Tab-separated table of C-alpha atoms and ligand atoms in Angstrom:
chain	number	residue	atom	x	y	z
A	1	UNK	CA	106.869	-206.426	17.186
A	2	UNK	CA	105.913	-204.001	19.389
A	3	UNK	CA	106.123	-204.010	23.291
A	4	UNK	CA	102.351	-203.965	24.374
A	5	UNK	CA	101.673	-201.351	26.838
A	6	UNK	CA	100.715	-202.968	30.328
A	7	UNK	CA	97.294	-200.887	31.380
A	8	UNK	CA	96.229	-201.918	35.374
A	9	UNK	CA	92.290	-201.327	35.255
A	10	UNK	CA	91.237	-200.048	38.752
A	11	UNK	CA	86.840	-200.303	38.467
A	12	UNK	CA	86.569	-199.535	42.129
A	13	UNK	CA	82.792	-198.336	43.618
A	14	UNK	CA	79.294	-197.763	41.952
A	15	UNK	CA	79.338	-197.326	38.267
A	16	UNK	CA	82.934	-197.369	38.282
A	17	UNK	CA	82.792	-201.269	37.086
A	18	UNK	CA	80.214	-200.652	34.401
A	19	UNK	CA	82.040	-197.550	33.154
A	20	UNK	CA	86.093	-198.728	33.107
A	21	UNK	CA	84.318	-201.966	31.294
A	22	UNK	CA	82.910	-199.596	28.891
A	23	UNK	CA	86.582	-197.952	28.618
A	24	UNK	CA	88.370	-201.355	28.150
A	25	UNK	CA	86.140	-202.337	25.281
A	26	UNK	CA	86.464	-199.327	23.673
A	27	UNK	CA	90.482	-199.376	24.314
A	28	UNK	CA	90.523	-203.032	23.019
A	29	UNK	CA	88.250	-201.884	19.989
A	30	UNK	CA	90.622	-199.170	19.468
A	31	UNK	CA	93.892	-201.441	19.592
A	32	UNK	CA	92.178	-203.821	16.932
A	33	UNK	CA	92.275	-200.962	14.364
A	34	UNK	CA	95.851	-199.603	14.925
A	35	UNK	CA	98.577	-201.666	14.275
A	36	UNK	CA	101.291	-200.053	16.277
A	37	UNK	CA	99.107	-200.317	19.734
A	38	UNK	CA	99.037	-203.369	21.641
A	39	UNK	CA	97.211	-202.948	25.226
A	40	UNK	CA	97.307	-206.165	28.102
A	41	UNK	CA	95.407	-204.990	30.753
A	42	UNK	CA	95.316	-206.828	34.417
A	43	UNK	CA	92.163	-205.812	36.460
A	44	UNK	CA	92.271	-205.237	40.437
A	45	UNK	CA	88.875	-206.085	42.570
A	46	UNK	CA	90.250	-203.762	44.858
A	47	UNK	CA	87.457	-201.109	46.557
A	48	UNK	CA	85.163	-200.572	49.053
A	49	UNK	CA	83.911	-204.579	48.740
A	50	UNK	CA	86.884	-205.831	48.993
A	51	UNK	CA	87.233	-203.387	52.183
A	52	UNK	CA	84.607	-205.056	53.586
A	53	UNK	CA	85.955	-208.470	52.792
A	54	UNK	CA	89.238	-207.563	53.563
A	55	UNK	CA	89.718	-204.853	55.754
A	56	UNK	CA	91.448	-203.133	53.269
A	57	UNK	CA	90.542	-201.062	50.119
A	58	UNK	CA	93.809	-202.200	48.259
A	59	UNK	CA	96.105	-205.408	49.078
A	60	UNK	CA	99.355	-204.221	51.291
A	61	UNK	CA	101.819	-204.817	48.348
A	62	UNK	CA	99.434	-203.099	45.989
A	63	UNK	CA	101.766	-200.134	45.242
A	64	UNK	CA	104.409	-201.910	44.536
A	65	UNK	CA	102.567	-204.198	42.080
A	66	UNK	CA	100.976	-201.078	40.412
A	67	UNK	CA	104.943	-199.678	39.865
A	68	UNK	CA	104.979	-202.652	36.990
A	69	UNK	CA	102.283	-200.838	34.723
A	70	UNK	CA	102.254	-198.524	31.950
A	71	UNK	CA	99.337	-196.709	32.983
A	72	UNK	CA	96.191	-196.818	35.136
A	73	UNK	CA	92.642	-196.674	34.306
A	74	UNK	CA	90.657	-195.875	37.735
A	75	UNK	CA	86.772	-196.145	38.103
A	76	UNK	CA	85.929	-194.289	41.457
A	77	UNK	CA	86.154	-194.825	45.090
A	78	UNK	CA	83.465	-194.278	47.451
A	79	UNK	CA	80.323	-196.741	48.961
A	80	UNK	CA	77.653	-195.774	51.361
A	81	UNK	CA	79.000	-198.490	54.050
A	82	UNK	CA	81.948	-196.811	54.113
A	83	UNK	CA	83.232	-194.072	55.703
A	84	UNK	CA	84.255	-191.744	52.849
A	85	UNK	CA	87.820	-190.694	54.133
A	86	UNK	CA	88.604	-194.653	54.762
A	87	UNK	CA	87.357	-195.386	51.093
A	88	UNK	CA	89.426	-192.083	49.355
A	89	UNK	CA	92.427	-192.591	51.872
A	90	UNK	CA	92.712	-196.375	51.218
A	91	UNK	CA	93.004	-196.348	47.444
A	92	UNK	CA	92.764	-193.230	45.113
A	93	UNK	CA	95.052	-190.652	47.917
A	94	UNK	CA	97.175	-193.545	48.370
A	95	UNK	CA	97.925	-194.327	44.871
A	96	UNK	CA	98.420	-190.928	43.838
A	97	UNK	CA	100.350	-189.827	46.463
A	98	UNK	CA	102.530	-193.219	46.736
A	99	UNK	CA	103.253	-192.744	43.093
A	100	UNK	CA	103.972	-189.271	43.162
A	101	UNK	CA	101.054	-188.412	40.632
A	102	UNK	CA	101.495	-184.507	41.980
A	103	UNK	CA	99.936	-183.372	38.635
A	104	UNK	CA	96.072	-183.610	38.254
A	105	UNK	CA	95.208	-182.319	35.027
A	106	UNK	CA	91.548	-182.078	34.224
A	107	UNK	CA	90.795	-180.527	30.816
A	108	UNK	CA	87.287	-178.872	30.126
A	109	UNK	CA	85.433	-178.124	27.259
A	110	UNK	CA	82.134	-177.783	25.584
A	111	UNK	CA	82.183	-181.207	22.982
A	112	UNK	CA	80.399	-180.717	20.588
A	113	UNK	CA	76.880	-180.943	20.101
A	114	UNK	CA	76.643	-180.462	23.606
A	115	UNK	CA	75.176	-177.729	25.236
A	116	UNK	CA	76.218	-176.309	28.669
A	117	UNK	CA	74.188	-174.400	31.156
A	118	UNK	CA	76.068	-171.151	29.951
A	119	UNK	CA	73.643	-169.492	27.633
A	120	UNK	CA	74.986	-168.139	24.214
A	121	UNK	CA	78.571	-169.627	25.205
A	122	UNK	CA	80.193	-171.361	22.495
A	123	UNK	CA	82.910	-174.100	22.398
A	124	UNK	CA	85.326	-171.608	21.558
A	125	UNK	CA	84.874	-169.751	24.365
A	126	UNK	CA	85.092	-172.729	26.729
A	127	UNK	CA	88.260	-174.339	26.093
A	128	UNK	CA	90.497	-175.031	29.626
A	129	UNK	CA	92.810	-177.204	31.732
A	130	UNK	CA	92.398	-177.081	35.308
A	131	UNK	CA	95.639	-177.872	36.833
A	132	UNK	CA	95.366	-179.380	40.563
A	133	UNK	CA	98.355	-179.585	42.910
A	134	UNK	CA	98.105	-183.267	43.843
A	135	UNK	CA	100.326	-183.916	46.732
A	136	UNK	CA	100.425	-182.036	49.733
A	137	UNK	CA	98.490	-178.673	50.737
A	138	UNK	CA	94.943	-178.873	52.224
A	139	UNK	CA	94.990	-182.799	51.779
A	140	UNK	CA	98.019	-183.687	52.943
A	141	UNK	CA	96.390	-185.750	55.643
A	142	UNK	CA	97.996	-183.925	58.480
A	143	UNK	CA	96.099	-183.306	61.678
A	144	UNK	CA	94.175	-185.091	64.087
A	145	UNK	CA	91.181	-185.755	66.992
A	146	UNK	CA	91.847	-185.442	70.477
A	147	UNK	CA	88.937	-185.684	73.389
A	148	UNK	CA	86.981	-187.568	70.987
A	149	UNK	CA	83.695	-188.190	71.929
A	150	UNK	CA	83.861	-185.198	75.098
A	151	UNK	CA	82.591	-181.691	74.646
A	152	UNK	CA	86.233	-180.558	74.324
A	153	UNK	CA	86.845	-182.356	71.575
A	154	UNK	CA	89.195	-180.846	68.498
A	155	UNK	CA	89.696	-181.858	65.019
A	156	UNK	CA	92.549	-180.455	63.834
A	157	UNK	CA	93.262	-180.562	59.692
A	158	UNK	CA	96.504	-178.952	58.594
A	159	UNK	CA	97.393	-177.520	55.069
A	160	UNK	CA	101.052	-178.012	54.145
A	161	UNK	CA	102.049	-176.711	50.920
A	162	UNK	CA	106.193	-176.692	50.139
A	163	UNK	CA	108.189	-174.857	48.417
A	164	UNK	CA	109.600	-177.692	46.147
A	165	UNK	CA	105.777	-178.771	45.713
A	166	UNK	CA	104.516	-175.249	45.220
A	167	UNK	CA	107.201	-174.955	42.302
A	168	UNK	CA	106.972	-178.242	40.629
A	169	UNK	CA	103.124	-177.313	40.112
A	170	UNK	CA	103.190	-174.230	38.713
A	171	UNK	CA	106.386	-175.037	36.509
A	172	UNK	CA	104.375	-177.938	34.952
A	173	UNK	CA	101.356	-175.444	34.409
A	174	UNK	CA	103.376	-172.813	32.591
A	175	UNK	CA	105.070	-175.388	30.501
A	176	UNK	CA	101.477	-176.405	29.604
A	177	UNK	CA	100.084	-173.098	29.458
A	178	UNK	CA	103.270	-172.874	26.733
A	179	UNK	CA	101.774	-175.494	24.763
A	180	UNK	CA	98.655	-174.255	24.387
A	181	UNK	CA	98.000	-171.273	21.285
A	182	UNK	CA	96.754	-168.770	24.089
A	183	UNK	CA	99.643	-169.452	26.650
A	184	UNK	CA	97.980	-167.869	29.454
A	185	UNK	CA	97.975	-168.997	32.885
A	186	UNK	CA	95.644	-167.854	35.902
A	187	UNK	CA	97.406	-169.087	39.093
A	188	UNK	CA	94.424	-168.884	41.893
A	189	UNK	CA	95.106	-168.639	45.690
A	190	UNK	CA	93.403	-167.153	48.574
A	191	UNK	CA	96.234	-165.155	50.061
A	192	UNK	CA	93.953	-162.135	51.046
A	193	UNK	CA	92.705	-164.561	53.812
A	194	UNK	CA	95.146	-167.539	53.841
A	195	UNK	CA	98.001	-164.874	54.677
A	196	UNK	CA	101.119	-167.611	55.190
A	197	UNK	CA	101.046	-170.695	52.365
A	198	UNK	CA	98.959	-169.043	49.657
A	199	UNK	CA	101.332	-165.689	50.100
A	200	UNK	CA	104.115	-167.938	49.550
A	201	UNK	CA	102.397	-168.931	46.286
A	202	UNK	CA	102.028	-165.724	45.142
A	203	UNK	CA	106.073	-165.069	45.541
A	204	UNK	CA	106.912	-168.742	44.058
A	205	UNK	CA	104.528	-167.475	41.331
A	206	UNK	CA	106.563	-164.301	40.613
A	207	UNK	CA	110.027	-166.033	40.910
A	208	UNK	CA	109.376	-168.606	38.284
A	209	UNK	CA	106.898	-166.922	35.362
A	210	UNK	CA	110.404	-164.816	34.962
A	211	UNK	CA	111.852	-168.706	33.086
A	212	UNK	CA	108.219	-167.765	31.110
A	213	UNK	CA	108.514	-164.441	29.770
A	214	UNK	CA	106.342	-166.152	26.989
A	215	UNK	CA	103.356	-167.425	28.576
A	216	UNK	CA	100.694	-163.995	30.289
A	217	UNK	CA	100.262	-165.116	33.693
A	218	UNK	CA	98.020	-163.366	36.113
A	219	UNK	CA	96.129	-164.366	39.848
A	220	UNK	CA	93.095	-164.336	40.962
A	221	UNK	CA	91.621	-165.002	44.001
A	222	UNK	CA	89.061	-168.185	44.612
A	223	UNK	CA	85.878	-166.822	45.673
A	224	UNK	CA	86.336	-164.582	42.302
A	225	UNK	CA	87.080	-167.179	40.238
A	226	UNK	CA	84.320	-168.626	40.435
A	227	UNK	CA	82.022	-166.052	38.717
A	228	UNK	CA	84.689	-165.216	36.572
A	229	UNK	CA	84.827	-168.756	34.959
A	230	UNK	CA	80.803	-168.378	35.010
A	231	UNK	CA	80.464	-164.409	33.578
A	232	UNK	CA	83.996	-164.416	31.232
A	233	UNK	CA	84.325	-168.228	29.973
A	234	UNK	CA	86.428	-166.991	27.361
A	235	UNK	CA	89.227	-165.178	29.192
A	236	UNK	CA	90.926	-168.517	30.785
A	237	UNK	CA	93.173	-171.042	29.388
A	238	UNK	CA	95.351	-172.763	31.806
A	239	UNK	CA	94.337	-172.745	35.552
A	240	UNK	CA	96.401	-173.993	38.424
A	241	UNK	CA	95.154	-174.112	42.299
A	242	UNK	CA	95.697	-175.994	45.325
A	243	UNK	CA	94.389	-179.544	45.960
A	244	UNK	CA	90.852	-178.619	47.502
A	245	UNK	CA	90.423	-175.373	45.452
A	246	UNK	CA	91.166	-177.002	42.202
A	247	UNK	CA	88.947	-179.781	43.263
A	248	UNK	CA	86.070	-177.602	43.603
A	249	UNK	CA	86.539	-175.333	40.300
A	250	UNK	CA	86.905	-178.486	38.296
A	251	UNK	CA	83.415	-179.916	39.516
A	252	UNK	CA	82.057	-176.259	38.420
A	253	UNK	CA	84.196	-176.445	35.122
A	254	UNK	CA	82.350	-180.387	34.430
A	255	UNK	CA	79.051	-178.739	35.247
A	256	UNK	CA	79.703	-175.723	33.108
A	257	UNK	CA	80.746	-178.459	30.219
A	258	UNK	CA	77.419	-179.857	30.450
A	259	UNK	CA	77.806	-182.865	32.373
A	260	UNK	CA	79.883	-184.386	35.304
A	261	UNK	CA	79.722	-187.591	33.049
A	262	UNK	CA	82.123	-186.543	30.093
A	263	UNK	CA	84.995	-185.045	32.343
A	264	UNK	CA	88.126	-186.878	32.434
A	265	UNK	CA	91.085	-186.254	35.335
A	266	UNK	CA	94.752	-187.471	34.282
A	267	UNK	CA	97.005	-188.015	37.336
A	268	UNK	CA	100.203	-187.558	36.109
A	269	UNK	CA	103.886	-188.108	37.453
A	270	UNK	CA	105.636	-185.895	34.752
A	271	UNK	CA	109.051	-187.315	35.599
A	272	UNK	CA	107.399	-190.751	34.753
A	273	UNK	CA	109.386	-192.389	37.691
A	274	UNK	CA	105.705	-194.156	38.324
A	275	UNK	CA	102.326	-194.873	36.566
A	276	UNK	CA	100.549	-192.408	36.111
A	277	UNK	CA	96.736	-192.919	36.854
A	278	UNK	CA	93.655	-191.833	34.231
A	279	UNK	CA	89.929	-191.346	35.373
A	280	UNK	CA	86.530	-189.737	35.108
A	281	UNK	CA	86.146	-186.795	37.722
A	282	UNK	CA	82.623	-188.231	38.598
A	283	UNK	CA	82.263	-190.437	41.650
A	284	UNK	CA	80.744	-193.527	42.470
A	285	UNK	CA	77.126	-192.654	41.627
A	286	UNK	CA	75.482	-194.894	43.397
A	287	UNK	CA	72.177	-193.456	42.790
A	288	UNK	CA	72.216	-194.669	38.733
A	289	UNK	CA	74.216	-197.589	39.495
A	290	UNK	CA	73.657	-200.569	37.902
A	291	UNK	CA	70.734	-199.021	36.119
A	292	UNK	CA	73.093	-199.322	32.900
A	293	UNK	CA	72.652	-195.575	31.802
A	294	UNK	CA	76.019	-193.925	33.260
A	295	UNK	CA	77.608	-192.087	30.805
A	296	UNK	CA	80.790	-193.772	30.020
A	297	UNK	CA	82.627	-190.772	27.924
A	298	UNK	CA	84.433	-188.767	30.586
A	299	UNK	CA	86.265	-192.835	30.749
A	300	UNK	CA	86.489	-192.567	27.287
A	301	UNK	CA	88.364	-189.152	27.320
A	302	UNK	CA	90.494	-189.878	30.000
A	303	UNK	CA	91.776	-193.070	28.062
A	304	UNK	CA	92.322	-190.257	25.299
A	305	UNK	CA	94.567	-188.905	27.887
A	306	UNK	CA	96.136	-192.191	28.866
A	307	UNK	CA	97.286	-192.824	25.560
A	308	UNK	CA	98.605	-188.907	24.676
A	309	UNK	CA	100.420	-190.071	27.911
A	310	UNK	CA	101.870	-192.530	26.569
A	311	UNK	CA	103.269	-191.516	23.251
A	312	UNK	CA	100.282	-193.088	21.149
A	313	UNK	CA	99.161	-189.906	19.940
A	314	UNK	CA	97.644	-191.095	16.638
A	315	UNK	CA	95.227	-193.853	18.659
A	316	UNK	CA	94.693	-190.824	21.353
A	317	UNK	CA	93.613	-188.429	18.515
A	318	UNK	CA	91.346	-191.068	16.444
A	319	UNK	CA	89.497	-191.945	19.999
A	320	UNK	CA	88.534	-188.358	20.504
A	321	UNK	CA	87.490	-187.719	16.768
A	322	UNK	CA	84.904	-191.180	17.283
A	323	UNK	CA	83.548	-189.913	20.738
A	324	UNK	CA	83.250	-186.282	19.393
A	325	UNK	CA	81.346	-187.735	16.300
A	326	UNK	CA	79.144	-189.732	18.422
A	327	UNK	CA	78.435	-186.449	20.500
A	328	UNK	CA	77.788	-184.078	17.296
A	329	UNK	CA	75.560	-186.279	15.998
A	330	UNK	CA	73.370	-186.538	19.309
A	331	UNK	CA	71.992	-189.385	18.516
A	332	UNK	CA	73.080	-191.940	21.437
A	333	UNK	CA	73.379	-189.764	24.332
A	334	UNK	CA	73.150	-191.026	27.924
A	335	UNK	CA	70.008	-189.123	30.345
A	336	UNK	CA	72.575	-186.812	31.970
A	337	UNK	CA	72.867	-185.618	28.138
A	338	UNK	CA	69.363	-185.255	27.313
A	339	UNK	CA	69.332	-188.416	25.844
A	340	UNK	CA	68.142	-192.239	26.648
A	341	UNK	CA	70.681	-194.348	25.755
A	342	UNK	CA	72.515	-196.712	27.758
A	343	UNK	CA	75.956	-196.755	28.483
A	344	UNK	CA	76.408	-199.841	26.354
A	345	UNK	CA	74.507	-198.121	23.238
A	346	UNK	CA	76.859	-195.025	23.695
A	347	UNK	CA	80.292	-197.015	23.687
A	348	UNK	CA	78.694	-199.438	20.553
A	349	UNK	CA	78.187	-196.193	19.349
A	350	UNK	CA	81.842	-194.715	19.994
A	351	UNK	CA	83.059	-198.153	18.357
A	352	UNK	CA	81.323	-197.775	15.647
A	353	UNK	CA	82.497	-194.487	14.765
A	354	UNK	CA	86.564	-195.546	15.090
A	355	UNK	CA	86.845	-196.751	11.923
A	356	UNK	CA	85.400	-193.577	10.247
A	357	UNK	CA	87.951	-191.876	12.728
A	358	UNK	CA	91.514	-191.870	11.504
A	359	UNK	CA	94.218	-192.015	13.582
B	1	ATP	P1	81.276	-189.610	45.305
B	1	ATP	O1	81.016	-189.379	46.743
B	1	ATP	O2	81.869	-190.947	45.003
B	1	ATP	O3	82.020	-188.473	44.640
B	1	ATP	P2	78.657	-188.671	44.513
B	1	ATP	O4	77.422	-189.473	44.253
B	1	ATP	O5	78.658	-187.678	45.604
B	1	ATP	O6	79.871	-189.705	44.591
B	1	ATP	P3	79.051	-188.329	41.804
B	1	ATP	O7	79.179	-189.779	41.757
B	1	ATP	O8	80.094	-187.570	41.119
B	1	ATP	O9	79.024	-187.811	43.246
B	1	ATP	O10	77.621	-187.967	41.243
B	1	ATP	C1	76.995	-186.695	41.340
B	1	ATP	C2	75.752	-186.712	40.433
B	1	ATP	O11	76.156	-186.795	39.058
B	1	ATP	C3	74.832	-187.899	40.679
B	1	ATP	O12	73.495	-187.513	40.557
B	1	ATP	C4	75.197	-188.874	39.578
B	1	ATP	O13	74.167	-189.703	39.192
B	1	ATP	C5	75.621	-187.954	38.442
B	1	ATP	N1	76.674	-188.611	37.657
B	1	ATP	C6	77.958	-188.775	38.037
B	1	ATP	N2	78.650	-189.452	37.112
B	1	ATP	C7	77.792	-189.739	36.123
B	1	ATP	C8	77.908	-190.445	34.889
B	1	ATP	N3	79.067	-191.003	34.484
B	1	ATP	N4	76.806	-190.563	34.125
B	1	ATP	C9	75.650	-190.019	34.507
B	1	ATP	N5	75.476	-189.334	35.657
B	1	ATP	C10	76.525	-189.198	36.466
């Protein structure tokens, strides 16, 4: 007998519901066909309705409930009646940060079948992981308002980045940058400007690629890394940033991929003293919600990554071989793919194409 694997499913705001149901069904379909994978999940209402039911986005004790899972599979956070720093702050920052999930890995490539805007650039060419420092730096949440409301008023916002934090981040990116045929790393900062913090990344940089004399490791700077990943595709492989500069390359790496629908985030705790938390890098969407034509696959590849995470590699593998069919074949693509199928067409379709997939 094996020990089923205890998923919490998080839907959250906007399409988030009709998208993590989408993932479950596939997950469930999945499970059916492998013998060794056993999956119980538990589903939370918790969100921005339940804020305004509530007063809360999750319940008090909700951390300490979420310690009891495997894994979690997150929809989005974020509603129009309400404010967006209560609706991140209240449930995604505060399970990733109260679980330590100080790895957010967000892989990116071209699937294929699937065009991106890049013209002429080929999957091969467009193959990377974004790697996000997670737990500190510009969203650390430290700062505040004072005069609020008067003409003097200040906001304060301040970035602290550590020197334990700083290291854990870019040791985890080397040691996947070492897993990966190119091992090459591109650590990006913006130490010309940001002349305290981001120089200490550079010199935390330089003290530990010497434990990687294996992996090429070089820097760039933010501003040029954008048309860098837009003009030279093919010369990056592993990228690691801070919290809001990785954020914003990895919505420019899902556009580049061809949609913001088919990227998937994993936030990991690598120690695996917690859950660690799986989910599409698209928001709440609320301006295709419950129109039934939000593309479910970047929930799809992040419960690839959910189950690499947890040992089922086989199930993992045979997941992305059905939703890669699916996409080669073109056939059932949601409208943000060119297509005009619904989400519920596109996982039927992803189902269907399991058992052709093997594990
Ligand atoms: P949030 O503030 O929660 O991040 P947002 O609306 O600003 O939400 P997204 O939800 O990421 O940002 O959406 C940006 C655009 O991408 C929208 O036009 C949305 O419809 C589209 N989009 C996002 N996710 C999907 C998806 N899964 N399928 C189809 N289109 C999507």
């Amino acid at each position: 007998m094996t020990q089923p694997l205890r998923i919490a499913a998080i839907p959250g705001d906007g399409i988030g519901g009709e998208v993590i149901a989408a993932g479950v069904d596939v997950l469930q379909a999945l499970a059916e066909l492998e013998p060794g994978l056993e999956l119980r999940f538990e589903h939370f209402p918790w969100g921005s309705d339940y804020y305004l039911a509530h007063g809360r986005m999750m319940d008090a004790d909700g951390l300490a409930r979420l310690r009891a899972f495997d894994a979690i599979l997150f929809g989005s956070a974020g509603d129009p009646r309400v404010p967006d720093h209560v609706s991140l702050w209240g449930l995604r920052l505060a399970i990733c940060q109260g679980l330590d999930q100080y790895a957010n890995v967000r892989p990116t490539r071209l699937l294929p079948g699937i065009e991106g805007p890049l013209r002429g650039v080929t999957a091969a060419e467009l193959d990377w992981v974004i790697v996000r420092e997670n737990s500190e730096g510009e969203y650390a949440g430290a700062g505040g308002r004072v005069h609020q409301g008067f003409g003097h008023e200040v906001g304060i916002d301040v970035s602290i980045m550590t020197r334990e934090g700083v290291a854990r981040i870019l040791r985890f990116a080397f040691e996947l940058a070492r897993s990966r045929p190119k091992r090459q790393l591109t650590v990006v900062t913006k130490s010309n400007a940001q002349r305290h913090a981001m120089v200490m990344w550079d010199a935390i940089h330089d003290e530990v690629k010497a434990d990687y004399p294996d992996v090429a490791s070089d820097r760039m700077l933010v501003d040029a890394m954008t048309t860098r990943m837009v003009l030279k595709p093919a010369s990056l492989d592993v990228i690691v940033a801070s919290n809001l500069h990785a954020d914003i390359l990895s919505d420019l790496a899902a556009a580049l991929s061809g949609s913001l629908g088919i990227a998937p985030t994993a936030n990991l705790n690598p120690e695996r003293r917690f859950p660690s938390m799986f989910e599409p890098i698209h928001g709440s969407a609320f301006d295709i919600m419950g129109k039934g034509i939000a593309n479910p696959i970047g929930t799809f590849w992040s419960a690839v990554m959910m189950l690499e995470h947890l040992g089922q590699a086989g199930p993992a593998g045979r997941l992305m071989r059905a939703i890669e069919t699916v996409t080669e074949r073109g056939e059932v693509l949601t409208p943000d793919l060119g297509g005009e199928a619904t989400t519920a067409a596109v996982t039927q379709a992803v189902i269907g194409a399991l058992a052709g997939a093997n594990s």
